């Protein structure tokens, strides 16, 4: 019932404005996009979700991606996606999560780490079904079964935390998995400094900002081969990618880095250098440039 009311109000608001920005995947954003087309306004879309299709994707999101990619939309789409020469209106722009100051402060944690004791693995983020924390736990269990010394720190909270803790107990991981819950930014940054490798088991994701943060601290990445991850991680330059929902592949990637500390260090150095391409200040400059180029706006 809210959509007709929103459409009427949106149409009235279009009058004094010359540019429409539609945000997706969002139903109201799509309504605004259609209104922008009907009104003949200059327009662009910012698609924050995963641009490529994935299992279980909701129908409204699929329809929105189709609409923004079609000639009906007719405007650029700024998305968390790799550049694609086949789609000139698809503009690759990854959301930044670090300022230049943050990046500079992270340098103290990006130097070569002391590789003694168990390999310190880190996950940070919301513990939801999409994040694949169960995959990470099963991968760690396989590493333990193979007599590899690993320690996983889970930073964050969410709907799946009780199930994740129950699974960790069932897998007998109490001695090597610690759930920390939500922590402040300073405490999170300390976890980055103490870790050896960052893990991401996401099943679908626009851009996992904590991956960029981890890279800024010189952490090699072991993540799922989804969405924009190949473009960001550039395997094997900054880390390794595995299929989603594949604990054996995740465990094998962890073990590969565990037995190759020099390779792990080099990946971490590459990851830090790569993260410098996605800072807040540079994002603003690129965004203005794209508005000038694609919409002929004087910004």
XYZ file of C-alpha atoms in Angstrom:
299
model
C 0.000 0.000 0.000
C 2.946 2.338 0.496
C 4.176 2.128 -3.098
C 1.346 4.198 -4.734
C 1.691 6.846 -2.019
C 5.451 6.916 -2.490
C 5.085 7.128 -6.278
C 2.761 10.120 -5.994
C 5.050 11.927 -3.617
C 8.089 11.020 -5.715
C 6.497 12.431 -8.852
C 5.884 15.734 -7.101
C 9.457 15.858 -5.844
C 10.845 15.320 -9.328
C 9.675 18.742 -10.468
C 12.466 21.017 -9.178
C 15.207 18.394 -9.524
C 17.207 17.740 -12.657
C 18.878 14.432 -11.729
C 17.479 11.191 -10.292
C 19.642 8.738 -8.359
C 18.020 5.322 -7.924
C 19.449 2.971 -5.324
C 19.135 -0.766 -5.643
C 18.305 -3.433 -4.857
C 15.429 -1.516 -3.279
C 11.752 -1.457 -4.270
C 11.326 2.263 -3.613
C 14.519 2.920 -5.543
C 13.038 1.104 -8.519
C 9.862 3.204 -8.274
C 12.004 6.336 -8.341
C 13.928 4.971 -11.313
C 10.749 4.399 -13.323
C 9.519 7.885 -12.438
C 12.833 9.340 -13.563
C 12.494 7.623 -16.930
C 8.897 8.811 -17.372
C 9.880 12.374 -16.468
C 12.823 12.355 -18.864
C 15.295 13.324 -16.128
C 19.010 12.727 -16.187
C 19.533 9.635 -14.094
C 21.951 7.120 -12.684
C 21.605 4.068 -10.473
C 23.751 2.984 -7.543
C 23.414 -0.773 -7.152
C 24.780 -1.782 -3.746
C 24.078 -5.517 -3.902
C 25.809 -8.265 -5.846
C 25.513 -7.402 -9.532
C 25.921 -10.960 -10.816
C 23.182 -13.552 -10.317
C 23.453 -15.994 -7.424
C 21.438 -18.972 -6.099
C 18.496 -17.884 -3.997
C 18.460 -14.327 -5.340
C 15.038 -12.748 -4.818
C 12.899 -12.030 -7.868
C 12.647 -8.242 -7.213
C 16.444 -7.981 -7.212
C 16.690 -9.924 -10.479
C 14.083 -7.667 -12.061
C 15.938 -4.564 -10.938
C 19.235 -5.754 -12.387
C 17.465 -6.524 -15.658
C 15.845 -3.075 -15.730
C 19.048 -1.164 -14.973
C 20.974 -3.148 -17.600
C 18.307 -2.614 -20.269
C 17.834 0.201 -22.753
C 14.676 1.160 -20.832
C 16.829 2.673 -18.086
C 19.220 4.386 -20.426
C 21.509 5.733 -17.713
C 24.742 4.589 -16.101
C 24.731 2.060 -13.273
C 27.382 2.475 -10.585
C 27.909 -1.003 -9.153
C 30.221 -3.137 -7.060
C 31.361 -4.990 -10.148
C 34.459 -5.498 -12.231
C 34.792 -3.327 -15.354
C 33.029 -4.968 -18.296
C 33.758 -3.621 -21.816
C 30.587 -5.333 -23.048
C 28.493 -3.064 -20.810
C 29.707 0.527 -21.213
C 26.937 1.873 -18.947
C 27.988 -0.424 -16.098
C 30.431 1.690 -14.112
C 32.710 -0.139 -11.692
C 32.903 1.788 -8.443
C 33.666 -0.092 -5.229
C 32.389 1.378 -1.976
C 35.221 2.630 0.206
C 35.398 1.789 3.896
C 38.673 3.478 4.848
C 39.868 7.053 4.911
C 43.441 7.872 4.021
C 44.094 8.414 7.723
C 42.709 4.950 8.555
C 44.894 3.428 5.858
C 48.007 5.159 7.163
C 47.262 4.061 10.732
C 46.853 0.477 9.533
C 50.454 0.470 8.342
C 51.767 -0.412 11.796
C 49.870 -3.700 11.597
C 50.918 -4.489 8.038
C 54.555 -5.406 8.604
C 55.815 -8.980 8.522
C 54.194 -10.936 11.352
C 55.884 -13.327 13.730
C 54.839 -16.734 12.431
C 54.900 -18.660 15.697
C 52.111 -20.669 17.268
C 48.842 -21.443 15.483
C 47.830 -19.632 12.311
C 45.525 -16.825 13.449
C 42.435 -16.694 11.238
C 39.924 -13.853 11.455
C 36.309 -13.408 10.408
C 34.554 -10.092 11.016
C 31.021 -9.111 10.077
C 27.368 -9.923 10.583
C 26.753 -13.578 11.366
C 23.882 -14.238 8.966
C 23.116 -17.082 6.534
C 24.604 -15.119 3.625
C 27.979 -14.846 5.368
C 28.665 -18.587 5.336
C 30.138 -18.812 8.828
C 29.213 -22.509 8.817
C 31.569 -23.036 5.875
C 34.414 -21.407 7.807
C 33.800 -23.537 10.895
C 33.713 -26.759 8.894
C 36.905 -25.735 7.094
C 38.647 -25.071 10.406
C 37.489 -28.475 11.658
C 39.081 -30.102 8.602
C 42.331 -28.254 9.306
C 42.293 -29.495 12.901
C 41.601 -33.056 11.743
C 44.658 -32.753 9.482
C 46.741 -31.847 12.557
C 47.208 -28.202 11.534
C 47.413 -25.611 14.310
C 44.858 -22.881 13.617
C 42.904 -20.380 15.703
C 39.749 -18.666 14.404
C 38.506 -15.420 15.927
C 34.899 -14.565 15.020
C 34.142 -10.868 15.487
C 30.530 -9.799 15.063
C 27.001 -10.867 15.863
C 23.779 -11.696 14.101
C 20.870 -14.061 13.710
C 23.055 -17.101 13.027
C 25.398 -16.702 15.984
C 23.583 -19.232 18.236
C 23.593 -21.790 15.420
C 27.260 -21.062 14.694
C 28.231 -21.528 18.333
C 26.256 -24.772 18.438
C 28.022 -25.988 15.285
C 31.446 -25.070 16.694
C 30.655 -27.111 19.801
C 29.426 -30.055 17.728
C 32.668 -29.950 15.723
C 34.664 -29.884 18.979
C 36.254 -26.528 18.129
C 35.995 -24.990 21.579
C 39.779 -24.786 21.956
C 40.438 -23.056 18.637
C 37.382 -20.869 17.886
C 36.477 -17.762 19.882
C 33.286 -15.729 19.404
C 33.913 -12.122 20.446
C 30.563 -10.543 19.523
C 30.369 -6.934 18.404
C 33.424 -4.833 19.213
C 34.298 -1.185 18.682
C 36.338 0.007 15.745
C 39.562 0.273 17.755
C 39.159 -3.290 19.048
C 38.385 -4.533 15.533
C 41.547 -2.901 14.226
C 43.505 -4.678 16.958
C 42.078 -7.994 15.758
C 43.354 -7.175 12.268
C 46.812 -6.497 13.696
C 46.888 -9.806 15.564
C 45.606 -11.965 12.690
C 47.603 -13.796 10.023
C 44.851 -14.387 7.442
C 41.329 -13.046 6.881
C 38.491 -15.408 5.960
C 35.241 -14.654 4.143
C 32.754 -17.408 3.378
C 30.015 -15.220 1.878
C 27.463 -16.873 -0.382
C 26.552 -13.544 -1.976
C 27.722 -10.007 -1.311
C 27.962 -6.640 -3.026
C 31.274 -5.649 -1.483
C 32.406 -6.974 1.879
C 33.977 -3.828 3.328
C 35.767 -5.702 6.090
C 37.773 -7.476 3.394
C 39.134 -4.106 2.288
C 39.879 -3.190 5.884
C 41.733 -6.469 6.419
C 43.735 -5.904 3.247
C 44.798 -2.474 4.499
C 46.349 -4.215 7.514
C 48.378 -6.457 5.245
C 46.268 -9.584 5.662
C 46.102 -12.128 2.841
C 42.530 -13.069 1.972
C 40.900 -16.479 1.714
C 37.393 -15.877 0.400
C 34.666 -17.241 -1.825
C 34.818 -16.679 -5.567
C 31.719 -14.491 -5.828
C 30.678 -11.037 -6.940
C 33.536 -8.546 -7.097
C 36.035 -10.675 -5.153
C 38.111 -11.754 -8.191
C 38.519 -8.091 -9.191
C 39.424 -7.046 -5.653
C 41.669 -9.911 -4.534
C 43.220 -10.677 -7.942
C 44.167 -14.231 -6.920
C 46.821 -15.333 -6.229
C 48.195 -11.798 -5.871
C 46.361 -10.831 -2.653
C 44.919 -14.160 -1.563
C 43.050 -17.264 -2.647
C 39.439 -17.756 -3.733
C 37.346 -20.906 -3.430
C 33.787 -21.863 -4.433
C 31.061 -20.928 -1.927
C 29.750 -23.679 0.362
C 32.908 -25.756 -0.114
C 34.601 -26.413 3.272
C 37.255 -28.789 1.817
C 38.352 -26.141 -0.708
C 38.401 -23.486 2.021
C 40.442 -25.782 4.270
C 42.889 -26.499 1.453
C 43.387 -22.769 0.830
C 44.023 -22.176 4.542
C 46.534 -25.023 4.632
C 48.278 -23.672 1.523
C 48.970 -20.394 3.292
C 49.761 -22.068 6.608
C 52.727 -23.984 5.170
C 53.984 -21.075 3.031
C 54.710 -18.122 5.354
C 56.752 -16.239 2.759
C 53.925 -16.490 0.228
C 51.498 -15.376 2.921
C 53.632 -12.346 3.723
C 53.927 -11.380 0.058
C 50.177 -11.712 -0.439
C 49.626 -9.491 2.591
C 51.939 -6.817 1.213
C 50.148 -6.976 -2.129
C 46.785 -6.758 -0.359
C 47.782 -3.587 1.465
C 48.962 -1.982 -1.768
C 45.713 -2.993 -3.494
C 43.562 -1.546 -0.697
C 45.054 1.897 -1.339
C 43.020 2.018 -4.569
C 39.740 2.219 -2.606
C 39.945 5.105 -0.121
C 37.138 7.569 0.681
C 38.978 10.576 -0.697
C 39.756 8.908 -4.012
C 36.204 7.554 -4.276
C 34.786 11.085 -4.167
C 37.124 12.190 -6.946
C 36.177 9.191 -9.119
C 32.477 9.672 -8.426
C 32.573 13.304 -9.534
C 34.526 12.340 -12.624
C 31.956 9.697 -13.523
C 29.071 12.142 -13.092
C 30.809 14.574 -15.437
C 31.603 11.870 -17.965
C 28.306 9.986 -18.010
C 25.754 12.709 -17.190
C 27.580 15.850 -18.311
C 27.115 17.373 -14.866
C 29.228 20.308 -13.693
C 30.317 18.873 -10.331
